């Protein structure tokens, strides 16, 4: 499985395998693995799940290409014990690029609908 890089502007803030998805909607999401640089934007991600456009979030392939999409969001919901689950979502990835990047999501969807 590929590992994707998550950026805020030009700052690499973490990675994700984007292991889950909704193929018909062009959505991929997964566990976000933050790097130290994530500390610079974490407070905004925790406090604002509705509009993170000011962070200029993007996701890049292993080859460094920015994935075109309608939006990227980081859902950081810290638990009291700080063992929080952080998820990254990428929405509106165009087809057929979605199928090229996430064939496993497409295969899973087709299996459920057949």
JSON list of C-alpha atoms in Angstrom, two decimals:
[
{"chain": "A", "resi": 1, "resn": "UNK", "atom": "CA", "xyz": [0.00, 0.00, 0.00]},
{"chain": "A", "resi": 2, "resn": "UNK", "atom": "CA", "xyz": [1.24, 3.48, -0.85]},
{"chain": "A", "resi": 3, "resn": "UNK", "atom": "CA", "xyz": [2.03, 6.11, 1.75]},
{"chain": "A", "resi": 4, "resn": "UNK", "atom": "CA", "xyz": [0.83, 9.61, 1.00]},
{"chain": "A", "resi": 5, "resn": "UNK", "atom": "CA", "xyz": [2.37, 12.85, 2.27]},
{"chain": "A", "resi": 6, "resn": "UNK", "atom": "CA", "xyz": [0.17, 15.50, 3.89]},
{"chain": "A", "resi": 7, "resn": "UNK", "atom": "CA", "xyz": [1.22, 19.14, 3.55]},
{"chain": "A", "resi": 8, "resn": "UNK", "atom": "CA", "xyz": [0.12, 22.46, 4.97]},
{"chain": "A", "resi": 9, "resn": "UNK", "atom": "CA", "xyz": [1.30, 24.84, 2.28]},
{"chain": "A", "resi": 10, "resn": "UNK", "atom": "CA", "xyz": [4.91, 23.77, 1.71]},
{"chain": "A", "resi": 11, "resn": "UNK", "atom": "CA", "xyz": [5.28, 22.23, 5.18]},
{"chain": "A", "resi": 12, "resn": "UNK", "atom": "CA", "xyz": [5.23, 18.43, 5.38]},
{"chain": "A", "resi": 13, "resn": "UNK", "atom": "CA", "xyz": [3.11, 17.68, 8.46]},
{"chain": "A", "resi": 14, "resn": "UNK", "atom": "CA", "xyz": [2.55, 13.93, 8.22]},
{"chain": "A", "resi": 15, "resn": "UNK", "atom": "CA", "xyz": [1.68, 10.82, 6.27]},
{"chain": "A", "resi": 16, "resn": "UNK", "atom": "CA", "xyz": [-1.23, 8.44, 5.75]},
{"chain": "A", "resi": 17, "resn": "UNK", "atom": "CA", "xyz": [-1.89, 5.20, 3.91]},
{"chain": "A", "resi": 18, "resn": "UNK", "atom": "CA", "xyz": [-5.42, 6.45, 3.15]},
{"chain": "A", "resi": 19, "resn": "UNK", "atom": "CA", "xyz": [-6.49, 2.89, 3.81]},
{"chain": "A", "resi": 20, "resn": "UNK", "atom": "CA", "xyz": [-10.24, 3.52, 3.66]},
{"chain": "A", "resi": 21, "resn": "UNK", "atom": "CA", "xyz": [-12.42, 5.04, 0.98]},
{"chain": "A", "resi": 22, "resn": "UNK", "atom": "CA", "xyz": [-15.74, 5.70, -0.69]},
{"chain": "A", "resi": 23, "resn": "UNK", "atom": "CA", "xyz": [-15.05, 5.11, -4.36]},
{"chain": "A", "resi": 24, "resn": "UNK", "atom": "CA", "xyz": [-18.30, 6.57, -5.82]},
{"chain": "A", "resi": 25, "resn": "UNK", "atom": "CA", "xyz": [-17.75, 9.80, -3.86]},
{"chain": "A", "resi": 26, "resn": "UNK", "atom": "CA", "xyz": [-14.03, 10.03, -4.67]},
{"chain": "A", "resi": 27, "resn": "UNK", "atom": "CA", "xyz": [-13.16, 10.02, -0.97]},
{"chain": "A", "resi": 28, "resn": "UNK", "atom": "CA", "xyz": [-10.11, 8.47, 0.67]},
{"chain": "A", "resi": 29, "resn": "UNK", "atom": "CA", "xyz": [-9.27, 8.62, 4.36]},
{"chain": "A", "resi": 30, "resn": "UNK", "atom": "CA", "xyz": [-7.08, 6.98, 6.94]},
{"chain": "A", "resi": 31, "resn": "UNK", "atom": "CA", "xyz": [-4.99, 7.26, 10.04]},
{"chain": "A", "resi": 32, "resn": "UNK", "atom": "CA", "xyz": [-2.86, 10.39, 10.05]},
{"chain": "A", "resi": 33, "resn": "UNK", "atom": "CA", "xyz": [0.72, 9.85, 11.20]},
{"chain": "A", "resi": 34, "resn": "UNK", "atom": "CA", "xyz": [1.94, 13.29, 12.26]},
{"chain": "A", "resi": 35, "resn": "UNK", "atom": "CA", "xyz": [5.50, 14.54, 12.05]},
{"chain": "A", "resi": 36, "resn": "UNK", "atom": "CA", "xyz": [6.99, 17.06, 14.47]},
{"chain": "A", "resi": 37, "resn": "UNK", "atom": "CA", "xyz": [5.96, 19.89, 12.11]},
{"chain": "A", "resi": 38, "resn": "UNK", "atom": "CA", "xyz": [2.30, 19.04, 12.75]},
{"chain": "A", "resi": 39, "resn": "UNK", "atom": "CA", "xyz": [2.62, 20.84, 16.09]},
{"chain": "A", "resi": 40, "resn": "UNK", "atom": "CA", "xyz": [2.56, 24.12, 14.12]},
{"chain": "A", "resi": 41, "resn": "UNK", "atom": "CA", "xyz": [-1.01, 23.52, 12.89]},
{"chain": "A", "resi": 42, "resn": "UNK", "atom": "CA", "xyz": [-2.41, 21.07, 15.44]},
{"chain": "A", "resi": 43, "resn": "UNK", "atom": "CA", "xyz": [-4.34, 23.59, 17.51]},
{"chain": "A", "resi": 44, "resn": "UNK", "atom": "CA", "xyz": [-6.25, 24.74, 14.42]},
{"chain": "A", "resi": 45, "resn": "UNK", "atom": "CA", "xyz": [-7.00, 21.14, 13.43]},
{"chain": "A", "resi": 46, "resn": "UNK", "atom": "CA", "xyz": [-8.30, 20.32, 16.92]},
{"chain": "A", "resi": 47, "resn": "UNK", "atom": "CA", "xyz": [-10.43, 23.44, 17.22]},
{"chain": "A", "resi": 48, "resn": "UNK", "atom": "CA", "xyz": [-11.82, 23.68, 13.69]},
{"chain": "A", "resi": 49, "resn": "UNK", "atom": "CA", "xyz": [-13.03, 20.64, 11.79]},
{"chain": "A", "resi": 50, "resn": "UNK", "atom": "CA", "xyz": [-15.41, 22.67, 9.60]},
{"chain": "A", "resi": 51, "resn": "UNK", "atom": "CA", "xyz": [-13.05, 24.94, 7.66]},
{"chain": "A", "resi": 52, "resn": "UNK", "atom": "CA", "xyz": [-9.33, 24.31, 7.46]},
{"chain": "A", "resi": 53, "resn": "UNK", "atom": "CA", "xyz": [-8.86, 26.10, 4.14]},
{"chain": "A", "resi": 54, "resn": "UNK", "atom": "CA", "xyz": [-6.45, 28.62, 5.69]},
{"chain": "A", "resi": 55, "resn": "UNK", "atom": "CA", "xyz": [-4.02, 25.73, 6.28]},
{"chain": "A", "resi": 56, "resn": "UNK", "atom": "CA", "xyz": [-3.75, 25.07, 2.53]},
{"chain": "A", "resi": 57, "resn": "UNK", "atom": "CA", "xyz": [-3.81, 21.31, 3.12]},
{"chain": "A", "resi": 58, "resn": "UNK", "atom": "CA", "xyz": [-2.85, 19.01, 0.27]},
{"chain": "A", "resi": 59, "resn": "UNK", "atom": "CA", "xyz": [-1.95, 15.38, -0.21]},
{"chain": "A", "resi": 60, "resn": "UNK", "atom": "CA", "xyz": [0.86, 14.19, -2.46]},
{"chain": "A", "resi": 61, "resn": "UNK", "atom": "CA", "xyz": [1.65, 10.81, -3.95]},
{"chain": "A", "resi": 62, "resn": "UNK", "atom": "CA", "xyz": [4.90, 8.98, -3.28]},
{"chain": "A", "resi": 63, "resn": "UNK", "atom": "CA", "xyz": [6.16, 10.54, -6.53]},
{"chain": "A", "resi": 64, "resn": "UNK", "atom": "CA", "xyz": [5.43, 14.02, -5.13]},
{"chain": "A", "resi": 65, "resn": "UNK", "atom": "CA", "xyz": [2.41, 14.85, -7.32]},
{"chain": "A", "resi": 66, "resn": "UNK", "atom": "CA", "xyz": [-0.36, 16.83, -5.64]},
{"chain": "A", "resi": 67, "resn": "UNK", "atom": "CA", "xyz": [-3.65, 14.91, -5.75]},
{"chain": "A", "resi": 68, "resn": "UNK", "atom": "CA", "xyz": [-6.36, 17.14, -7.24]},
{"chain": "A", "resi": 69, "resn": "UNK", "atom": "CA", "xyz": [-9.42, 17.19, -5.02]},
{"chain": "A", "resi": 70, "resn": "UNK", "atom": "CA", "xyz": [-12.25, 19.28, -3.59]},
{"chain": "A", "resi": 71, "resn": "UNK", "atom": "CA", "xyz": [-10.65, 19.46, -0.16]},
{"chain": "A", "resi": 72, "resn": "UNK", "atom": "CA", "xyz": [-8.47, 17.94, 2.55]},
{"chain": "A", "resi": 73, "resn": "UNK", "atom": "CA", "xyz": [-9.18, 17.87, 6.26]},
{"chain": "A", "resi": 74, "resn": "UNK", "atom": "CA", "xyz": [-7.44, 16.64, 9.39]},
{"chain": "A", "resi": 75, "resn": "UNK", "atom": "CA", "xyz": [-9.77, 15.43, 12.14]},
{"chain": "A", "resi": 76, "resn": "UNK", "atom": "CA", "xyz": [-7.87, 15.56, 15.41]},
{"chain": "A", "resi": 77, "resn": "UNK", "atom": "CA", "xyz": [-10.00, 14.70, 18.46]},
{"chain": "A", "resi": 78, "resn": "UNK", "atom": "CA", "xyz": [-7.62, 14.44, 21.41]},
{"chain": "A", "resi": 79, "resn": "UNK", "atom": "CA", "xyz": [-8.60, 12.11, 24.21]},
{"chain": "A", "resi": 80, "resn": "UNK", "atom": "CA", "xyz": [-8.02, 12.90, 27.86]},
{"chain": "A", "resi": 81, "resn": "UNK", "atom": "CA", "xyz": [-5.08, 10.50, 27.92]},
{"chain": "A", "resi": 82, "resn": "UNK", "atom": "CA", "xyz": [-3.53, 12.12, 24.79]},
{"chain": "A", "resi": 83, "resn": "UNK", "atom": "CA", "xyz": [-3.71, 8.80, 22.92]},
{"chain": "A", "resi": 84, "resn": "UNK", "atom": "CA", "xyz": [-5.78, 10.55, 20.29]},
{"chain": "A", "resi": 85, "resn": "UNK", "atom": "CA", "xyz": [-6.93, 9.22, 16.97]},
{"chain": "A", "resi": 86, "resn": "UNK", "atom": "CA", "xyz": [-6.15, 11.53, 14.09]},
{"chain": "A", "resi": 87, "resn": "UNK", "atom": "CA", "xyz": [-7.66, 11.01, 10.66]},
{"chain": "A", "resi": 88, "resn": "UNK", "atom": "CA", "xyz": [-6.99, 12.70, 7.34]},
{"chain": "A", "resi": 89, "resn": "UNK", "atom": "CA", "xyz": [-9.70, 12.92, 4.67]},
{"chain": "A", "resi": 90, "resn": "UNK", "atom": "CA", "xyz": [-9.32, 13.80, 1.02]},
{"chain": "A", "resi": 91, "resn": "UNK", "atom": "CA", "xyz": [-12.58, 14.58, -0.75]},
{"chain": "A", "resi": 92, "resn": "UNK", "atom": "CA", "xyz": [-13.64, 14.72, -4.39]},
{"chain": "A", "resi": 93, "resn": "UNK", "atom": "CA", "xyz": [-10.75, 12.98, -6.12]},
{"chain": "A", "resi": 94, "resn": "UNK", "atom": "CA", "xyz": [-11.68, 12.83, -9.82]},
{"chain": "A", "resi": 95, "resn": "UNK", "atom": "CA", "xyz": [-12.22, 9.58, -11.66]},
{"chain": "A", "resi": 96, "resn": "UNK", "atom": "CA", "xyz": [-10.26, 7.80, -13.25]},
{"chain": "A", "resi": 97, "resn": "UNK", "atom": "CA", "xyz": [-7.42, 9.13, -11.05]},
{"chain": "A", "resi": 98, "resn": "UNK", "atom": "CA", "xyz": [-9.20, 7.75, -7.98]},
{"chain": "A", "resi": 99, "resn": "UNK", "atom": "CA", "xyz": [-9.13, 4.25, -9.47]},
{"chain": "A", "resi": 100, "resn": "UNK", "atom": "CA", "xyz": [-5.43, 4.60, -10.34]},
{"chain": "A", "resi": 101, "resn": "UNK", "atom": "CA", "xyz": [-4.50, 5.70, -6.81]},
{"chain": "A", "resi": 102, "resn": "UNK", "atom": "CA", "xyz": [-6.91, 3.49, -4.85]},
{"chain": "A", "resi": 103, "resn": "UNK", "atom": "CA", "xyz": [-7.72, 0.34, -6.83]},
{"chain": "A", "resi": 104, "resn": "UNK", "atom": "CA", "xyz": [-8.36, -1.52, -3.57]},
{"chain": "A", "resi": 105, "resn": "UNK", "atom": "CA", "xyz": [-11.19, 0.90, -2.65]},
{"chain": "A", "resi": 106, "resn": "UNK", "atom": "CA", "xyz": [-12.78, 0.48, -6.07]},
{"chain": "A", "resi": 107, "resn": "UNK", "atom": "CA", "xyz": [-12.48, -3.32, -5.89]},
{"chain": "A", "resi": 108, "resn": "UNK", "atom": "CA", "xyz": [-14.03, -3.34, -2.42]},
{"chain": "A", "resi": 109, "resn": "UNK", "atom": "CA", "xyz": [-16.94, -1.21, -3.60]},
{"chain": "A", "resi": 110, "resn": "UNK", "atom": "CA", "xyz": [-17.52, -3.36, -6.69]},
{"chain": "A", "resi": 111, "resn": "UNK", "atom": "CA", "xyz": [-17.48, -6.50, -4.54]},
{"chain": "A", "resi": 112, "resn": "UNK", "atom": "CA", "xyz": [-20.17, -5.06, -2.23]},
{"chain": "A", "resi": 113, "resn": "UNK", "atom": "CA", "xyz": [-22.42, -4.00, -5.13]},
{"chain": "A", "resi": 114, "resn": "UNK", "atom": "CA", "xyz": [-22.20, -7.16, -7.23]}
]
